[in-house]
Coordinates of C-alpha atoms in Angstrom, one line a residue:
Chain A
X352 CA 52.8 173.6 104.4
X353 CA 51.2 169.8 104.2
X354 CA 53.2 169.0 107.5
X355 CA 52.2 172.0 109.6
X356 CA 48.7 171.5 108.2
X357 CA 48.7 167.9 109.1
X358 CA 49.6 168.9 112.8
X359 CA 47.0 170.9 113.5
X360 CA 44.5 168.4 112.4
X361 CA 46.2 166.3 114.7
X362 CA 46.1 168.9 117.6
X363 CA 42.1 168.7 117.1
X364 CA 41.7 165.1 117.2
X365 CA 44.0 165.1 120.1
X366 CA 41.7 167.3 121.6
X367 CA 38.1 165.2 120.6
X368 CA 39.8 161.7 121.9
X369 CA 41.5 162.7 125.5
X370 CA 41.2 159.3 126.0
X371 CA 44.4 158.4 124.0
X372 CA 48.3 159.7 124.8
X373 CA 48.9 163.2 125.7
X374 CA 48.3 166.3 123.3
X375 CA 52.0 166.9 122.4
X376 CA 52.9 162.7 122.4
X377 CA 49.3 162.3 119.8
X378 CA 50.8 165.5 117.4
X379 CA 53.8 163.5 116.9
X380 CA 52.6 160.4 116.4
X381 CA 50.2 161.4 114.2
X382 CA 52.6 163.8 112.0
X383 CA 54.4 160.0 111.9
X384 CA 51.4 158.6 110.7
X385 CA 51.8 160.6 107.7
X386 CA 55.5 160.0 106.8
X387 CA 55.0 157.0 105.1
X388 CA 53.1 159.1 102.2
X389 CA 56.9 159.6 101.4
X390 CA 58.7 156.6 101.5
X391 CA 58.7 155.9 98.0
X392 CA 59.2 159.4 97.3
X393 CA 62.9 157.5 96.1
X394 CA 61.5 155.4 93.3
X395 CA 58.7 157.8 92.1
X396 CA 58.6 157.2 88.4
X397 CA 60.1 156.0 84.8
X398 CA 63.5 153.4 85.3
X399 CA 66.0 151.6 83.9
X400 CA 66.9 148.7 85.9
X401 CA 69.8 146.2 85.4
X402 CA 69.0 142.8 87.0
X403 CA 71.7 140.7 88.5
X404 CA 70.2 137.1 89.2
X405 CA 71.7 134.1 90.9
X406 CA 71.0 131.5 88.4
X407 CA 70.1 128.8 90.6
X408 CA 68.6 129.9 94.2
X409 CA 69.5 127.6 97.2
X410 CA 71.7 125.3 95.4
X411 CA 75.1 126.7 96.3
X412 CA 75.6 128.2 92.8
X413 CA 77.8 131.1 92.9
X414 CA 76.7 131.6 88.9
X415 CA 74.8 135.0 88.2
X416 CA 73.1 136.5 85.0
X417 CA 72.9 140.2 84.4
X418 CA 69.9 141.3 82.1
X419 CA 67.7 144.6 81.7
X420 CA 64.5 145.7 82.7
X421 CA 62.1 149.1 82.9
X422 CA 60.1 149.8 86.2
X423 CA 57.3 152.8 86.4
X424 CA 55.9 153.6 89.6
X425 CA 53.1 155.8 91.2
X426 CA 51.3 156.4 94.4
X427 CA 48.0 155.4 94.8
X428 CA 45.0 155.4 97.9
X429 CA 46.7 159.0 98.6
X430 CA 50.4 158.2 99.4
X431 CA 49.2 155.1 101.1
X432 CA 49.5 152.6 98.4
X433 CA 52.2 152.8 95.5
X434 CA 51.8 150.4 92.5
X435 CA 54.3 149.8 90.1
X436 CA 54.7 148.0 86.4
X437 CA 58.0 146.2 85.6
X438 CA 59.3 144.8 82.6
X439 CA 61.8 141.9 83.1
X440 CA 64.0 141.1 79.9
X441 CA 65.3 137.4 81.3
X442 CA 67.3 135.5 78.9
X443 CA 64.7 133.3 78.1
X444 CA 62.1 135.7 77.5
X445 CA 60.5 139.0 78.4
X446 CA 57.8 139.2 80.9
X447 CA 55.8 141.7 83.0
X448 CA 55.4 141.6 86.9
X449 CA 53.8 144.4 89.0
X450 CA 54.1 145.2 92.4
X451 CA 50.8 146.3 95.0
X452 CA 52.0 148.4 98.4
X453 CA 49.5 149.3 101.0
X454 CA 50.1 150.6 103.9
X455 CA 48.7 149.5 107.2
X456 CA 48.7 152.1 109.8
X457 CA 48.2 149.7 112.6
X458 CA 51.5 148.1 112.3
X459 CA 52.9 151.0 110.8
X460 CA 53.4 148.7 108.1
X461 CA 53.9 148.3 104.1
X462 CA 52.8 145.2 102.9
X463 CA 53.7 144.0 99.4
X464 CA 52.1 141.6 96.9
X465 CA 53.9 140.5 93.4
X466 CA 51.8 139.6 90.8
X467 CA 53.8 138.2 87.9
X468 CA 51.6 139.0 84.8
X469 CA 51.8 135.6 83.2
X470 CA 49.8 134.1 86.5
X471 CA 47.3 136.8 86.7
X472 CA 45.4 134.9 89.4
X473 CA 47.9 134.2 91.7
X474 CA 50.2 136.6 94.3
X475 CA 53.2 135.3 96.1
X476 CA 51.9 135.3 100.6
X477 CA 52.3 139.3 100.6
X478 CA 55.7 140.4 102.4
X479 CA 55.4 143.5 105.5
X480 CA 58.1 145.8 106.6
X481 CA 59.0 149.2 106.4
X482 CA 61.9 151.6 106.3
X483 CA 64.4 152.7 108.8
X484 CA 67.5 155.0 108.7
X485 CA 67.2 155.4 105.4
X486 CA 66.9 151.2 104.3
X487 CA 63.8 149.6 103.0
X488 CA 63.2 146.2 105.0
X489 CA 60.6 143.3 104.1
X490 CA 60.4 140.1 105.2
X491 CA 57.7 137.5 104.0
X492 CA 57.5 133.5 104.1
X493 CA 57.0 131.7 101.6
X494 CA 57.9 127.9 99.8
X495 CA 61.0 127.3 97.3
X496 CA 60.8 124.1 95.4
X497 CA 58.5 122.8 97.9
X498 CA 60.9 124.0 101.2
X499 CA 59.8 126.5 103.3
X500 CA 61.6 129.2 103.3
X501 CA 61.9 133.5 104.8
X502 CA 62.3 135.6 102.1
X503 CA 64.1 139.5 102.8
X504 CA 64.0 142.5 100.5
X505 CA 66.1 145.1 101.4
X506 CA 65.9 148.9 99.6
X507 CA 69.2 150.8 99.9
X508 CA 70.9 153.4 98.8
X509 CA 67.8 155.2 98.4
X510 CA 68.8 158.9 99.0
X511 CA 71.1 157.8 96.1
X512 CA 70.1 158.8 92.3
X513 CA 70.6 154.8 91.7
X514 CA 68.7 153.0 94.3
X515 CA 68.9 149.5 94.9
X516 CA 66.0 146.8 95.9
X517 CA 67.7 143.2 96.7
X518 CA 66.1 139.7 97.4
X519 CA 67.7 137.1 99.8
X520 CA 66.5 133.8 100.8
X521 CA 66.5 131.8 104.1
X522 CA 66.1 128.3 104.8
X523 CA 67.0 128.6 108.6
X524 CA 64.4 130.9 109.7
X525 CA 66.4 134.2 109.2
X526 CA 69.8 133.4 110.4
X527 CA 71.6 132.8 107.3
X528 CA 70.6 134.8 104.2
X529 CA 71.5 134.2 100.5
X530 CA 70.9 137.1 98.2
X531 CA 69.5 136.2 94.9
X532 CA 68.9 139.1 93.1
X533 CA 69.5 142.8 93.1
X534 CA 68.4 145.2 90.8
X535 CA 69.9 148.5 90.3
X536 CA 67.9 152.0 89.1
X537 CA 68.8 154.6 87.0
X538 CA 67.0 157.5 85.5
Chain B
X292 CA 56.7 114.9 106.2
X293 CA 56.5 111.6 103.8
X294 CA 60.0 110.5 102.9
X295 CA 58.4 108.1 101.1
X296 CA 56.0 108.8 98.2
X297 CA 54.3 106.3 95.9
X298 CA 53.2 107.9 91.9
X299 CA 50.2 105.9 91.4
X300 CA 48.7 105.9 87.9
X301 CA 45.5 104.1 87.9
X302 CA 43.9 102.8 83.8
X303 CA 40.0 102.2 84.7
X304 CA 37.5 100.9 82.7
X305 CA 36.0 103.2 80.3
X306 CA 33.7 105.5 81.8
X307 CA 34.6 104.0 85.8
X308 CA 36.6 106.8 86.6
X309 CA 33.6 109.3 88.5
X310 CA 32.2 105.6 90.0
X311 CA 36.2 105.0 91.7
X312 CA 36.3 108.8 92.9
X313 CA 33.2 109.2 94.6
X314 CA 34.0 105.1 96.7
X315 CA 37.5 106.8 97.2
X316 CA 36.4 110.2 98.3
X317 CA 34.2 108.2 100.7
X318 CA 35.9 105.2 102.1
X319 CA 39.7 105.3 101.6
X320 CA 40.8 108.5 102.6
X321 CA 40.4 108.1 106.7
X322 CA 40.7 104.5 106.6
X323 CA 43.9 104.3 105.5
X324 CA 45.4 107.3 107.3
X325 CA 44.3 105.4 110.2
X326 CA 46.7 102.7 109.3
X327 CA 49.7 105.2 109.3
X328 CA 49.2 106.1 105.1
X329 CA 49.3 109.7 104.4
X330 CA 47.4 110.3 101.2
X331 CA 48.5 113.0 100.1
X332 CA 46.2 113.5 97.0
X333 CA 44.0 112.1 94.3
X334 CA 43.7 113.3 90.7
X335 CA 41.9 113.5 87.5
X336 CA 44.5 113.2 84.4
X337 CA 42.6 116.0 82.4
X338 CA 44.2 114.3 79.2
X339 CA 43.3 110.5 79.3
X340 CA 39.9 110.3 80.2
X341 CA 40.1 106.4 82.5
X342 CA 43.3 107.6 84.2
X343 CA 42.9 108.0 88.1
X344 CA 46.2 109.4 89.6
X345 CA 47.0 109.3 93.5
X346 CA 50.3 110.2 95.7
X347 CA 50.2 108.2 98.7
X348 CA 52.9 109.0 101.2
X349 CA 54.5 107.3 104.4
X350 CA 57.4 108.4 106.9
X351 CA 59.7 105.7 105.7
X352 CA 60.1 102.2 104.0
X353 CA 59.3 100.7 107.3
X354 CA 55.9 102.3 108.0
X355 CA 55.0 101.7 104.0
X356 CA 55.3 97.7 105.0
X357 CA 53.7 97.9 108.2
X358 CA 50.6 100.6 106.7
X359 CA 50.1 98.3 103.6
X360 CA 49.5 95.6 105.5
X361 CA 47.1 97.0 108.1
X362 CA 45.3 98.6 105.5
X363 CA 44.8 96.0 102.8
X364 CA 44.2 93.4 105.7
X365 CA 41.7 95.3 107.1
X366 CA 38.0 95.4 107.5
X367 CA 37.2 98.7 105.0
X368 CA 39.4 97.3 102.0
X369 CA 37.8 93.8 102.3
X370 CA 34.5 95.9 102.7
X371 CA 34.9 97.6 99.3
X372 CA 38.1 95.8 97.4
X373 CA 35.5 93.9 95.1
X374 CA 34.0 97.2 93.9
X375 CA 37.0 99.1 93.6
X376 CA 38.4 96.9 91.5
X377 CA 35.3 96.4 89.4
X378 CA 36.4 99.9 87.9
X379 CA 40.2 99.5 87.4
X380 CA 42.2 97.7 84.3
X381 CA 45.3 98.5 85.6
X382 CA 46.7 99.8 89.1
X383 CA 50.3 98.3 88.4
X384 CA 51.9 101.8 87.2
X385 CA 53.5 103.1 90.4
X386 CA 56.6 104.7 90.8
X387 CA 58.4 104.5 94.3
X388 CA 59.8 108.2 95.0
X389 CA 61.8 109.7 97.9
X390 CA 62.0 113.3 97.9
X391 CA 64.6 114.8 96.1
X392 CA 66.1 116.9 98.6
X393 CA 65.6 116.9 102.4
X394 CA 62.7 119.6 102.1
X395 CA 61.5 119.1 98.8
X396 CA 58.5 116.4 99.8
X397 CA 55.2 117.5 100.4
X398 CA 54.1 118.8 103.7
X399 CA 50.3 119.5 103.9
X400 CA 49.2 120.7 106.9
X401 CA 45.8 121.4 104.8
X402 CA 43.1 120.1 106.5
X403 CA 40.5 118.0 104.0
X404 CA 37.8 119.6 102.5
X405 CA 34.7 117.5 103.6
X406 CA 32.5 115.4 100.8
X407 CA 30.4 117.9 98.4
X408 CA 33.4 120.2 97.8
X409 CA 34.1 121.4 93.9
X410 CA 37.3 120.5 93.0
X411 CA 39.6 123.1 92.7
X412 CA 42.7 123.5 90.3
X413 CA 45.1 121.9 87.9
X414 CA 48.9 120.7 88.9
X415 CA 51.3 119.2 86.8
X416 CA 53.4 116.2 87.6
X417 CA 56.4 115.7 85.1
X418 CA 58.3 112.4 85.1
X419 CA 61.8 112.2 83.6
X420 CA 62.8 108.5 83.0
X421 CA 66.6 108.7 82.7
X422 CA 69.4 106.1 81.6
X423 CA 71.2 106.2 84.6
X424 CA 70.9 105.8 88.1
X425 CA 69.5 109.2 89.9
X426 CA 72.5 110.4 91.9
X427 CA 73.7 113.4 93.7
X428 CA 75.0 115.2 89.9
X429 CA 71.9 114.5 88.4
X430 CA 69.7 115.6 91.6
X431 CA 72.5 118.7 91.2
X432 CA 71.7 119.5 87.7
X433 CA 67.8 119.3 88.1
X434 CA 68.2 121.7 91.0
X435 CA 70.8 124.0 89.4
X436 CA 69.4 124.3 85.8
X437 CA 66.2 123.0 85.2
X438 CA 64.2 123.8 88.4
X439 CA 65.0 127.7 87.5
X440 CA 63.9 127.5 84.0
X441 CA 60.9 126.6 85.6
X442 CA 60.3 129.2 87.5
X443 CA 61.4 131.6 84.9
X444 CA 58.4 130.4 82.8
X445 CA 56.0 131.2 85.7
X446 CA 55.6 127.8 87.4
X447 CA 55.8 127.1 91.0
X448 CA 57.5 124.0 91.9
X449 CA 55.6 122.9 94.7
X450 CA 57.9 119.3 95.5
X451 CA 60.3 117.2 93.3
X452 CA 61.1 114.0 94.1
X453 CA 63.9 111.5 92.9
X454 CA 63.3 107.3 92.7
X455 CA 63.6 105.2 96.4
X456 CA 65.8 102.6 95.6
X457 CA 65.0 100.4 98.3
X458 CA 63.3 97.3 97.7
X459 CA 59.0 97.2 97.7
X460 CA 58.5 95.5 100.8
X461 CA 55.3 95.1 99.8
X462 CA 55.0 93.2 97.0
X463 CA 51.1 91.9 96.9
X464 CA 51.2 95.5 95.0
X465 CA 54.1 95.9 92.8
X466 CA 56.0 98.7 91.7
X467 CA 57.9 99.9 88.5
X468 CA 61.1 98.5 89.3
X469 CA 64.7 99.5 87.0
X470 CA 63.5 103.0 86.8
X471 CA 65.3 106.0 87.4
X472 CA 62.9 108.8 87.8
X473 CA 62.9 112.9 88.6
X474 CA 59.6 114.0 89.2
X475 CA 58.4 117.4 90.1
X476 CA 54.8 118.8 90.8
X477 CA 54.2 122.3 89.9
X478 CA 51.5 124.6 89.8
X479 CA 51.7 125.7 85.9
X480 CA 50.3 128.7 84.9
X481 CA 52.5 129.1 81.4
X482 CA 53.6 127.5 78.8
X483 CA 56.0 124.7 79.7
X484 CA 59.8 126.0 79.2
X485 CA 62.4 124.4 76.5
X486 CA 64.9 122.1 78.2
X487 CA 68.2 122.1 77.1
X488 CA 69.3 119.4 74.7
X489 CA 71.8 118.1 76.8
X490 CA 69.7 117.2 79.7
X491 CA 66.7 115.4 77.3
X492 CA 69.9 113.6 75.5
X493 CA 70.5 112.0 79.6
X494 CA 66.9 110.9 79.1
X495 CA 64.7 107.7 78.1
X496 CA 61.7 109.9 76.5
X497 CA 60.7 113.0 76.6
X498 CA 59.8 113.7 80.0
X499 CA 56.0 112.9 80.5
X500 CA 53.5 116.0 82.2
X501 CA 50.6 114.8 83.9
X502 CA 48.1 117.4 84.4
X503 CA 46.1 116.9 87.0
X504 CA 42.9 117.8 88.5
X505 CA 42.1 117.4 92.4
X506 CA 39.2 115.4 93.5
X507 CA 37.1 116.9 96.1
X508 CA 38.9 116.0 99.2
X509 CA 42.3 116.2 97.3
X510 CA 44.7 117.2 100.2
X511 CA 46.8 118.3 97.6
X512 CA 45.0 120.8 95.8
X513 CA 46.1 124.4 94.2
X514 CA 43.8 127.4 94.3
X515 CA 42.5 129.1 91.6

């Protein structure tokens, strides 16, 4: 029903703009255009998550921590925005860190913002990607320790019932990654 | 990038320190950078009140000599020497620094804010005076297990730098010398983290946060 419904919009603004692509080429794009109000259909919701962290990022540690966590997520701006509240139990203490997605339809993109809640002014540079056969990917820049650096996340396993996000790390401009944290969910 | 950083700590006479900003803000910002000095910011210590703080950086030992010298022989400082120094007690407290890793310096492509900007921000600069020579293991060990618990308690490391043993060749302004320093700038926005008794045991003192407050045309500076 939503999908057939959204066609035929698309069939009448194909028909106002004949300036743009051909009828059948705009349905299609525009029944696209609408797909992204379903790809976090995978994470909708109350979580468990059990963090594994590399202790020390970009330092050649091989030494990782395992600790819990609790993640809640919803849709927002109508399926083009998804917010979501985590709870991070790290050894050292408990904190809170949500996460802003909006989508941009120009570049067919989501971009992401993290907002850790004990810096309530601040956002790391937002990262932009989106998802392809079934895998989340992100990519961002940003500075570690004062080095710039291009950060990844990756979402797999996402038609999964435990779906996994991961963070990796490069310091040669995307050719070399090092994966620093993954997090795995359960309901 | 500066490869080699000086930590200057500045005592002024009571109540000279707005008098020293505003002639620094003015004259020695574009007159040394002229002679090859980067400076990379300038700093209110929000906890002692006649304490000026500034990071001057240069691409290596040899440019420091040859900067130093075209700068404090030339025309502006002779221009304006006798009144900066009418504010200062002490400008003696620098510490030498290269930076810690090959990335870890700073590298500002900010331009300055012109003259009549707020200040913007607080950073922290933490010195840790240790016993021994700074060597790779202890450059290892800040990087493995303290620079994370920093990050864990919501700071941003923004550059940490080790001391530059080579020799000041430019003595007319001296430098701490026999100290073995780790100092790392961050952009603190929590409480500052407990650090484990076995790394405060390799030190002197209890390492030593500055925080400080950008001038107006601080290069370094940290948003809000």
């Amino acid at each position: 029903m939503f999908r057939t419904a959204l066609a035929g919009i698309a069939v009448a603004a194909a028909l106002c703009l004949p300036a743009y692509a051909a009828g059948s080429a705009t349905v299609s794009t525009s029944t696209e255009d609408a797909m992204h109000k379903h790809d976090f259909d995978f994470i909708v919701g109350n979580w468990k998550v059990h963090h594994h962290r590399l202790k020390a990022r970009l330092a050649g540690s091989h030494e990782w921590e395992d600790f819990e966590g609790t993640s809640t997520l919803h849709y927002i701006l109508g399926g083009d925005g998804t917010i979501d509240d985590n709870v991070i139990e790290l050894p050292s203490g408990t904190y809170r860190a949500a996460t802003l997605r909006t989508y941009d339809p120009k570049s067919r993109q989501w971009f992401v913002w993290w907002f850790d809640g004990r810096t309530p002014t601040k956002s790391d540079p937002p990262m932009a990607g989106s998802f392809k056969d079934r895998v989340g990917t992100f990519y961002g820049d940003d500075t570690f320790n004062g080095r710039p650096i291009k950060v990844r996340f990756l979402w797999t396993r996402i038609d999964t019932p435990t779906p996994r996000w991961e963070q990796a790390f490069s310091v040669d401009g995307g050719k070399s990654w090092e994966t620093n944290w993954v997090m795995d969910f359960r309901q | 990038m500066n490869n080699v950083v000086e930590l200057r700590q500045y005592t002024l006479k009571p109540g000279m320190r707005e008098s020293l900003i505003s002639l620094f803000d003015r004259e020695f910002l574009e007159s040394q950078e002229a002679c090859g000095c980067d400076v990379i910011g300038q700093f209110r210590d929000l906890d002692v009140a006649d304490r000026f703080v500034w990071l001057r950086g240069f691409a290596d030992m040899t440019t420091r000599g040859q900067a130093l010298a075209a700068f404090y022989d030339g025309p502006v400082w002779k221009a304006h020497r006798e009144a900066a120094n009418a504010t200062m007690l002490d400008s003696d407290n620098v510490l030498l620094l290269r930076p810690a890793r090959p990335y870890a310096g700073f590298d500002l492509n900010a331009q300055r804010p012109p003259l009549g900007q707020a200040a913007q921000g607080v950073l922290t600069a933490t010195i840790c005076r240790f016993k021994q020579k700074i060597e790779e293991p202890t450059i290892a060990e800040v990087e493995r297990n303290i620079l994370p618990k920093l990050e864990d308690s919501g700071d941003a490391v923004l550059a940490w730098f080790a001391t530059e043993y080579a020799s000041n060749n430019f003595p007319r302004l001296p430098v701490r010398e026999a100290e073995n320093v780790v100092v790392w700038f961050a952009r603190r926005m929590a409480a500052a983290p407990p650090l484990p008794a076995e790394f405060l045991s390799s030190l002197l003192e209890y390492p030593l946060t500055l925080r400080l407050s950008p001038t107006p045309r601080s290069k370094l500076r940290v948003s809000r």
